[in-house]
Amino acid sequence: MSEETYILGIETSCDETACSVVAEGKRVLSNSVATQIELHARFGGVVPEIASRAHIEAINSVIANALDESGIAPEKISAVAVTNEPGLIGSLLVGLMAAKTIAWVWDVPLIGVNHIYAHAYAPALDAAPIEYPAAALICSGGHTALYRCESPTQLELLGATIDDAAGEAFDKVAGILKLGFPGGPAIDNAGRKGNPRTVDFPRPLLGGESLDFSFSGIKTAVLYHVNGVPGAVRKKQTTTKQRRGIEHLSEQEIADVAASFQSAVVDVLQTKLRRAAELIAAKTLVLGGGVSANSALRAAAVELAESLDATLRLPALEFCLDNAAMTAGLGYHYFRAGQFAGLDLTARATVRR
Ligand code: KG4
Ligand code: ZN
């Protein structure tokens, strides 16, 4: 058998410390992830300083696990691919330093990978290659953006959120509804029992040609729906129905609000993905990022792909959330193209292109 190319991937852009070995850019031989969810849960969101420290504690054992599980000897690894942008700067630096150290000690090339591009590659893991051109909708806790993808490494930004990311809105609304952290899965679960037509939450930036997103208004609308509009003159409250505050909502009412919020977000995401796909005559629709685990969004994407006669590529659930298999998988394509980074590769918190 001819020699296969094995890439070691490292991902620490947010609150998962992850390492993976991937063969030929597609076969995932190991996918080691140490999650920090419990550390951040009581704050209702990721605390950057806590995240960096937890990465430092976990990184060595996560890398050792990934190598071990893959059964691939270090001398068989062709390159180290690492997420260097975008993300929490302190978190990114931990993965970047580990990757540089390995690249230097093992004398293998270093490859810098954009985290969002890696999310757009996730559907190709343990699956058939993606057919291009593709319209990719990447929505996670930190990002919501649409891309025209011409290949795994050629992506053009078509639109992005102008305020909150979709996942951030899920997390904050789950906080308002006291459903716990991370909010996405909690709202997804609660929403299954609710009626999405109960509250008509706003669908921002839906008109015109815009491919940008805005989610902070939906989040505020949920807050006002639950707690009332600050400063508004209140009618005399006599019945339980008229009282404001989460403590006065029944489990069913909370489920109805969760389902209505989710439906507003999914409507916006579906409409913009359709617009992008039509604009670039996409053969393929790609979803990626943590929010692509959402059951309502996945169902809406299936419907959309059918109506556009396009192929839908959804990542397997384990590759929706942050992981290093997508970093290693995409890194393979830079490896094939000879696009390597120097040991002076820098981390960047934000990037818009
Ligand atoms: O991609 P990811 O793991 O990390 C970032 O790059 O941000 O995404 C995490 C985000 C969180 O905001 C989480 O609430 C959201 O993805 N999420 C979901 C679901 N599962 C995770 N949002 C909606 N529905 C889900 N089932
Ligand atoms: Zn992510």
Short mmCIF file of C-alpha atoms and ligand atoms in Angstrom, two decimals:
data_model
loop_
_atom_site.label_atom_id
_atom_site.label_comp_id
_atom_site.label_asym_id
_atom_site.label_seq_id
_atom_site.Cartn_x
_atom_site.Cartn_y
_atom_site.Cartn_z
CA MET A 1 0.00 0.00 0.00
CA SER A 2 1.31 3.46 -0.83
CA GLU A 3 2.30 5.71 2.07
CA GLU A 4 -0.63 7.65 3.45
CA THR A 5 -0.36 11.24 4.68
CA TYR A 6 -1.17 11.67 8.35
CA ILE A 7 -1.76 15.17 9.74
CA LEU A 8 -1.86 15.94 13.45
CA GLY A 9 -4.43 18.67 14.16
CA ILE A 10 -4.61 20.91 17.23
CA GLU A 11 -7.58 23.13 18.09
CA THR A 12 -7.89 25.43 21.13
CA SER A 13 -9.77 28.45 19.77
CA CYS A 14 -12.47 28.55 22.42
CA ASP A 15 -13.30 26.17 25.25
CA GLU A 16 -12.43 22.74 23.84
CA THR A 17 -8.88 21.43 23.94
CA ALA A 18 -8.71 19.11 20.95
CA CYS A 19 -6.23 17.00 19.03
CA SER A 20 -6.74 14.54 16.19
CA VAL A 21 -4.90 12.47 13.64
CA VAL A 22 -6.50 12.34 10.17
CA ALA A 23 -5.36 10.25 7.20
CA GLU A 24 -5.50 11.69 3.68
CA GLY A 25 -7.64 14.60 4.82
CA LYS A 26 -10.66 12.42 5.47
CA ARG A 27 -10.25 9.29 7.63
CA VAL A 28 -10.39 10.31 11.28
CA LEU A 29 -8.09 8.00 13.22
CA SER A 30 -8.53 9.78 16.55
CA ASN A 31 -10.57 12.70 17.83
CA SER A 32 -9.62 13.65 21.37
CA VAL A 33 -11.59 16.52 22.97
CA ALA A 34 -11.38 17.84 26.55
CA THR A 35 -14.37 20.09 27.11
CA GLN A 36 -14.45 22.91 29.66
CA ILE A 37 -18.25 23.25 29.78
CA GLU A 38 -18.45 22.60 33.52
CA LEU A 39 -15.87 25.31 34.29
CA HIS A 40 -17.84 27.97 32.42
CA ALA A 41 -21.42 26.86 33.15
CA ARG A 42 -21.85 28.91 36.31
CA PHE A 43 -20.86 32.07 34.42
CA GLY A 44 -23.36 31.39 31.62
CA GLY A 45 -20.64 31.84 28.99
CA VAL A 46 -16.98 31.18 28.26
CA VAL A 47 -14.58 33.14 30.50
CA PRO A 48 -11.42 33.70 28.40
CA GLU A 49 -8.93 33.64 31.28
CA ILE A 50 -10.34 30.41 32.69
CA ALA A 51 -10.33 28.90 29.19
CA SER A 52 -6.62 29.64 28.60
CA ARG A 53 -5.61 28.11 31.91
CA ALA A 54 -7.70 25.00 31.32
CA HIS A 55 -6.11 24.57 27.86
CA ILE A 56 -2.66 24.67 29.41
CA GLU A 57 -3.64 21.97 31.88
CA ALA A 58 -5.22 19.70 29.26
CA ILE A 59 -3.13 20.15 26.13
CA ASN A 60 -0.36 17.61 26.76
CA SER A 61 -2.64 14.75 27.69
CA VAL A 62 -5.08 15.51 24.87
CA ILE A 63 -2.21 15.35 22.33
CA ALA A 64 -0.88 12.14 23.90
CA ASN A 65 -4.37 10.58 23.77
CA ALA A 66 -4.91 11.50 20.15
CA LEU A 67 -1.58 10.00 19.10
CA ASP A 68 -2.18 6.91 21.17
CA GLU A 69 -5.68 6.28 19.86
CA SER A 70 -4.64 6.80 16.26
CA GLY A 71 -2.03 4.03 16.46
CA ILE A 72 0.24 6.21 14.29
CA ALA A 73 3.86 6.58 15.41
CA PRO A 74 5.07 10.21 15.66
CA GLU A 75 7.62 9.65 12.89
CA LYS A 76 4.74 8.87 10.49
CA ILE A 77 3.12 12.29 11.02
CA SER A 78 3.71 14.49 7.96
CA ALA A 79 2.73 17.88 9.40
CA VAL A 80 1.08 19.67 12.33
CA ALA A 81 -2.00 21.77 11.53
CA VAL A 82 -3.17 24.23 14.15
CA THR A 83 -6.04 26.69 14.47
CA ASN A 84 -4.39 30.13 14.59
CA GLU A 85 -7.46 32.31 13.85
CA PRO A 86 -10.09 33.45 14.80
CA GLY A 87 -10.77 32.77 18.47
CA LEU A 88 -9.95 33.78 22.01
CA ILE A 89 -6.40 35.01 21.83
CA GLY A 90 -5.17 33.38 25.05
CA SER A 91 -6.76 30.08 24.05
CA LEU A 92 -5.36 30.14 20.52
CA LEU A 93 -1.84 30.79 21.84
CA VAL A 94 -1.82 27.59 23.90
CA GLY A 95 -2.55 25.39 20.87
CA LEU A 96 -0.22 27.42 18.68
CA MET A 97 2.73 27.06 21.09
CA ALA A 98 2.12 23.31 21.40
CA ALA A 99 1.96 22.93 17.61
CA LYS A 100 5.12 24.98 17.05
CA THR A 101 6.97 22.92 19.64
CA ILE A 102 5.95 19.65 18.01
CA ALA A 103 6.74 20.91 14.51
CA TRP A 104 10.19 21.99 15.63
CA VAL A 105 11.02 18.89 17.68
CA TRP A 106 9.73 16.44 15.05
CA ASP A 107 11.05 18.56 12.21
CA VAL A 108 7.77 18.58 10.28
CA PRO A 109 5.96 21.48 8.58
CA LEU A 110 3.59 23.71 10.53
CA ILE A 111 0.24 24.66 8.95
CA GLY A 112 -2.02 27.49 10.17
CA VAL A 113 -5.74 26.82 9.81
CA ASN A 114 -8.68 29.23 9.98
CA HIS A 115 -11.22 27.84 12.43
CA ILE A 116 -14.25 28.86 10.34
CA TYR A 117 -12.82 27.32 7.19
CA ALA A 118 -12.26 24.15 9.19
CA HIS A 119 -15.93 24.12 10.24
CA ALA A 120 -16.84 24.38 6.54
CA TYR A 121 -14.68 21.30 5.87
CA ALA A 122 -16.17 19.16 8.66
CA PRO A 123 -18.82 17.45 6.46
CA ALA A 124 -15.98 15.86 4.43
CA LEU A 125 -14.66 13.95 7.46
CA ASP A 126 -15.28 10.20 7.31
CA ALA A 127 -17.42 10.96 4.27
CA ALA A 128 -17.27 11.73 0.54
CA PRO A 129 -15.49 14.89 -0.62
CA ILE A 130 -17.62 18.06 -0.84
CA GLU A 131 -18.64 19.08 -4.37
CA TYR A 132 -17.91 22.73 -5.18
CA PRO A 133 -19.04 25.46 -5.58
CA ALA A 134 -20.73 25.29 -2.20
CA ALA A 135 -22.59 27.84 -0.10
CA ALA A 136 -21.50 27.37 3.50
CA LEU A 137 -23.35 28.63 6.54
CA ILE A 138 -21.12 28.51 9.59
CA CYS A 139 -22.78 29.31 12.89
CA SER A 140 -21.26 28.80 16.26
CA GLY A 141 -20.91 30.50 19.63
CA GLY A 142 -18.52 33.10 18.23
CA HIS A 143 -19.34 33.32 14.52
CA THR A 144 -22.18 33.40 12.04
CA ALA A 145 -21.15 33.78 8.43
CA LEU A 146 -21.93 32.76 4.86
CA TYR A 147 -19.21 31.77 2.40
CA ARG A 148 -18.82 30.94 -1.24
CA CYS A 149 -16.48 27.92 -1.25
CA GLU A 150 -14.61 27.04 -4.41
CA SER A 151 -12.43 24.38 -2.77
CA PRO A 152 -11.58 23.37 0.81
CA THR A 153 -9.10 26.28 1.03
CA GLN A 154 -10.73 28.94 -1.21
CA LEU A 155 -13.52 30.66 0.67
CA GLU A 156 -15.01 34.07 0.06
CA LEU A 157 -17.00 35.79 2.78
CA LEU A 158 -20.49 36.74 1.58
CA GLY A 159 -22.01 37.98 4.83
CA ALA A 160 -21.63 37.82 8.59
CA THR A 161 -23.31 38.86 11.78
CA ILE A 162 -23.12 42.51 12.63
CA ASP A 163 -23.60 41.85 16.35
CA ASP A 164 -24.18 38.55 18.20
CA ALA A 165 -23.42 35.14 16.74
CA ALA A 166 -26.34 32.72 16.47
CA GLY A 167 -24.91 30.39 19.12
CA GLU A 168 -24.34 33.35 21.44
CA ALA A 169 -28.04 34.23 21.07
CA PHE A 170 -28.97 30.63 21.92
CA ASP A 171 -26.73 30.78 24.99
CA LYS A 172 -28.09 34.13 26.17
CA VAL A 173 -31.74 33.23 25.57
CA ALA A 174 -31.22 29.96 27.45
CA GLY A 175 -29.87 32.14 30.28
CA ILE A 176 -33.02 34.31 30.20
CA LEU A 177 -35.19 31.17 30.22
CA LYS A 178 -33.02 29.58 32.95
CA LEU A 179 -32.41 26.51 30.82
CA GLY A 180 -28.68 26.17 31.54
CA PHE A 181 -25.39 26.36 29.59
CA PRO A 182 -24.57 25.70 26.80
CA GLY A 183 -27.88 27.10 25.65
CA GLY A 184 -28.10 25.58 22.17
CA PRO A 185 -28.81 21.99 23.17
CA ALA A 186 -31.05 23.18 26.06
CA ILE A 187 -33.23 25.29 23.74
CA ASP A 188 -33.23 22.57 21.11
CA ASN A 189 -34.61 20.12 23.73
CA ALA A 190 -37.11 22.52 25.27
CA GLY A 191 -38.21 23.65 21.80
CA ARG A 192 -39.24 20.11 20.85
CA LYS A 193 -42.07 20.34 23.39
CA GLY A 194 -43.08 23.89 22.44
CA ASN A 195 -45.21 25.55 19.78
CA PRO A 196 -42.99 27.71 17.48
CA ARG A 197 -45.97 29.88 16.51
CA THR A 198 -46.72 31.11 20.02
CA VAL A 199 -44.63 34.31 19.87
CA ASP A 200 -43.81 36.16 16.64
CA PHE A 201 -40.23 37.23 17.41
CA PRO A 202 -38.52 39.59 14.90
CA ARG A 203 -36.60 38.25 11.90
CA PRO A 204 -33.93 40.99 11.48
CA LEU A 205 -32.31 42.00 8.15
CA LEU A 206 -34.58 39.69 6.21
CA GLY A 207 -35.59 42.19 3.54
CA GLY A 208 -33.55 43.25 0.51
CA GLU A 209 -30.39 41.54 -0.64
CA SER A 210 -28.46 41.52 2.60
CA LEU A 211 -26.43 38.45 3.50
CA ASP A 212 -25.53 39.85 6.90
CA PHE A 213 -27.16 38.75 10.14
CA SER A 214 -28.23 40.40 13.38
CA PHE A 215 -29.30 38.39 16.40
CA SER A 216 -29.09 40.80 19.29
CA GLY A 217 -32.61 42.15 18.59
CA ILE A 218 -34.20 38.69 18.80
CA LYS A 219 -32.44 38.11 22.09
CA THR A 220 -33.71 41.44 23.47
CA ALA A 221 -37.22 40.65 22.21
CA VAL A 222 -37.15 37.41 24.24
CA LEU A 223 -35.93 39.33 27.29
CA TYR A 224 -38.76 41.87 26.99
CA HIS A 225 -41.30 39.15 26.31
CA VAL A 226 -40.31 37.40 29.54
CA ASN A 227 -39.57 40.37 31.82
CA GLY A 228 -41.57 43.18 30.21
CA VAL A 229 -40.25 46.32 28.52
CA PRO A 230 -38.23 48.41 31.01
CA GLY A 231 -39.92 51.73 31.79
CA ALA A 232 -43.16 50.73 30.05
CA VAL A 233 -46.30 51.71 31.94
CA ARG A 234 -47.66 48.51 33.39
CA LYS A 235 -51.32 47.79 33.60
CA LYS A 236 -52.51 46.70 37.01
CA GLN A 237 -51.50 43.08 37.23
CA THR A 238 -54.18 40.85 38.54
CA THR A 239 -53.83 37.46 36.93
CA THR A 240 -50.81 35.16 36.84
CA LYS A 241 -50.82 35.48 33.03
CA GLN A 242 -50.14 39.19 33.25
CA ARG A 243 -47.27 38.89 35.70
CA ARG A 244 -43.76 39.27 34.30
CA GLY A 245 -40.65 37.27 35.06
CA ILE A 246 -39.45 33.77 34.30
CA GLU A 247 -40.71 32.48 37.65
CA HIS A 248 -44.29 33.07 36.45
CA LEU A 249 -43.94 31.02 33.28
CA SER A 250 -44.96 27.36 33.26
CA GLU A 251 -42.69 24.72 31.76
CA GLN A 252 -44.97 24.68 28.70
CA GLU A 253 -44.82 28.46 28.30
CA ILE A 254 -41.02 28.35 28.50
CA ALA A 255 -40.96 25.61 25.87
CA ASP A 256 -43.22 27.77 23.66
CA VAL A 257 -40.87 30.76 23.98
CA ALA A 258 -37.84 28.53 23.28
CA ALA A 259 -39.52 27.05 20.19
CA SER A 260 -40.61 30.50 18.94
CA PHE A 261 -37.10 31.95 19.41
CA GLN A 262 -35.53 28.98 17.67
CA SER A 263 -37.98 29.28 14.81
CA ALA A 264 -37.09 32.98 14.31
CA VAL A 265 -33.36 32.20 14.22
CA VAL A 266 -33.80 29.23 11.89
CA ASP A 267 -36.03 31.25 9.53
CA VAL A 268 -33.33 33.89 9.21
CA LEU A 269 -30.55 31.33 8.71
CA GLN A 270 -32.56 29.39 6.13
CA THR A 271 -33.55 32.50 4.17
CA LYS A 272 -29.98 33.83 4.01
CA LEU A 273 -28.55 30.46 3.05
CA ARG A 274 -31.09 30.27 0.21
CA ARG A 275 -30.13 33.77 -0.93
CA ALA A 276 -26.42 32.90 -0.90
CA ALA A 277 -26.93 29.57 -2.68
CA GLU A 278 -28.97 31.24 -5.44
CA LEU A 279 -26.44 34.05 -5.79
CA ILE A 280 -23.53 31.72 -6.43
CA ALA A 281 -25.48 28.90 -8.12
CA ALA A 282 -24.23 26.47 -5.49
CA LYS A 283 -24.30 22.75 -6.18
CA THR A 284 -23.89 22.06 -2.51
CA LEU A 285 -25.09 23.51 0.78
CA VAL A 286 -22.75 23.12 3.74
CA LEU A 287 -23.60 23.66 7.38
CA GLY A 288 -20.97 23.89 10.10
CA GLY A 289 -20.31 25.08 13.64
CA GLY A 290 -22.00 24.20 16.91
CA VAL A 291 -25.42 25.53 15.88
CA SER A 292 -25.44 23.11 12.93
CA ALA A 293 -26.21 20.45 15.56
CA ASN A 294 -29.63 22.12 15.98
CA SER A 295 -32.44 19.77 14.98
CA ALA A 296 -34.73 22.52 13.61
CA LEU A 297 -31.90 24.03 11.54
CA ARG A 298 -30.92 20.62 10.16
CA ALA A 299 -34.55 19.95 9.18
CA ALA A 300 -34.84 23.39 7.54
CA ALA A 301 -31.61 22.78 5.60
CA VAL A 302 -32.92 19.44 4.31
CA GLU A 303 -36.06 21.19 3.05
CA LEU A 304 -34.03 24.00 1.48
CA ALA A 305 -31.65 21.63 -0.33
CA GLU A 306 -34.61 19.75 -1.78
CA SER A 307 -36.24 22.91 -3.04
CA LEU A 308 -32.97 24.12 -4.62
CA ASP A 309 -32.12 20.68 -5.97
CA ALA A 310 -28.74 20.98 -4.24
CA THR A 311 -26.80 18.44 -2.20
CA LEU A 312 -26.79 19.08 1.52
CA ARG A 313 -23.64 18.29 3.48
CA LEU A 314 -24.16 18.23 7.23
CA PRO A 315 -21.26 17.37 9.54
CA ALA A 316 -21.67 14.30 11.73
CA LEU A 317 -22.74 15.50 15.18
CA GLU A 318 -19.27 14.87 16.68
CA PHE A 319 -17.78 17.20 14.04
CA CYS A 320 -20.32 20.04 14.49
CA LEU A 321 -18.84 21.23 17.76
CA ASP A 322 -15.22 22.30 18.03
CA ASN A 323 -12.82 19.47 17.28
CA ALA A 324 -9.36 19.05 15.79
CA ALA A 325 -10.29 16.49 13.13
CA MET A 326 -11.61 19.33 10.97
CA THR A 327 -8.33 21.23 11.54
CA ALA A 328 -6.22 18.22 10.54
CA GLY A 329 -8.55 17.39 7.63
CA LEU A 330 -8.34 20.86 6.15
CA GLY A 331 -4.63 21.05 7.00
CA TYR A 332 -4.07 18.15 4.60
CA HIS A 333 -5.16 20.33 1.66
CA TYR A 334 -2.64 23.04 2.60
CA PHE A 335 -0.05 20.28 2.95
CA ARG A 336 -0.78 19.05 -0.57
CA ALA A 337 -0.51 22.61 -1.86
CA GLY A 338 2.80 23.14 -0.02
CA GLN A 339 1.32 26.04 1.95
CA PHE A 340 3.26 25.96 5.19
CA ALA A 341 3.68 28.48 7.98
CA GLY A 342 6.91 29.53 9.66
CA LEU A 343 7.56 29.16 13.36
CA ASP A 344 6.70 32.86 13.57
CA LEU A 345 3.02 32.11 12.80
CA THR A 346 0.84 34.44 14.87
CA ALA A 347 -2.57 33.99 16.46
CA ARG A 348 -5.34 36.40 15.45
CA ALA A 349 -8.48 36.93 17.48
CA THR A 350 -10.55 38.30 14.63
CA VAL A 351 -10.40 38.04 10.89
CA ARG A 352 -12.89 39.19 8.27
CA ARG A 353 -12.42 37.96 4.74
O1 KG4 B 1 -18.57 25.60 17.11
P1 KG4 B 1 -18.71 25.61 18.59
O2 KG4 B 1 -18.45 24.32 19.35
O3 KG4 B 1 -17.77 26.69 19.25
C1 KG4 B 1 -17.48 27.92 18.69
O4 KG4 B 1 -16.65 27.97 17.74
O5 KG4 B 1 -18.12 28.89 19.17
O6 KG4 B 1 -20.19 26.16 18.91
C2 KG4 B 1 -20.70 26.28 20.21
C3 KG4 B 1 -22.07 26.90 20.10
C4 KG4 B 1 -22.68 27.28 21.47
O7 KG4 B 1 -23.16 28.60 21.39
C5 KG4 B 1 -23.82 26.28 21.61
O8 KG4 B 1 -24.91 26.79 22.38
C6 KG4 B 1 -24.21 26.05 20.17
O9 KG4 B 1 -22.99 26.00 19.48
N1 KG4 B 1 -24.94 24.78 20.01
C7 KG4 B 1 -26.21 24.71 19.56
C8 KG4 B 1 -26.58 23.33 19.62
N2 KG4 B 1 -25.51 22.62 20.09
C9 KG4 B 1 -24.51 23.53 20.31
N3 KG4 B 1 -27.06 25.68 19.15
C10 KG4 B 1 -28.31 25.30 18.79
N4 KG4 B 1 -28.74 24.02 18.85
C11 KG4 B 1 -27.92 23.00 19.24
N5 KG4 B 1 -28.37 21.74 19.29
ZN ZN B 2 -16.21 26.59 16.34
#
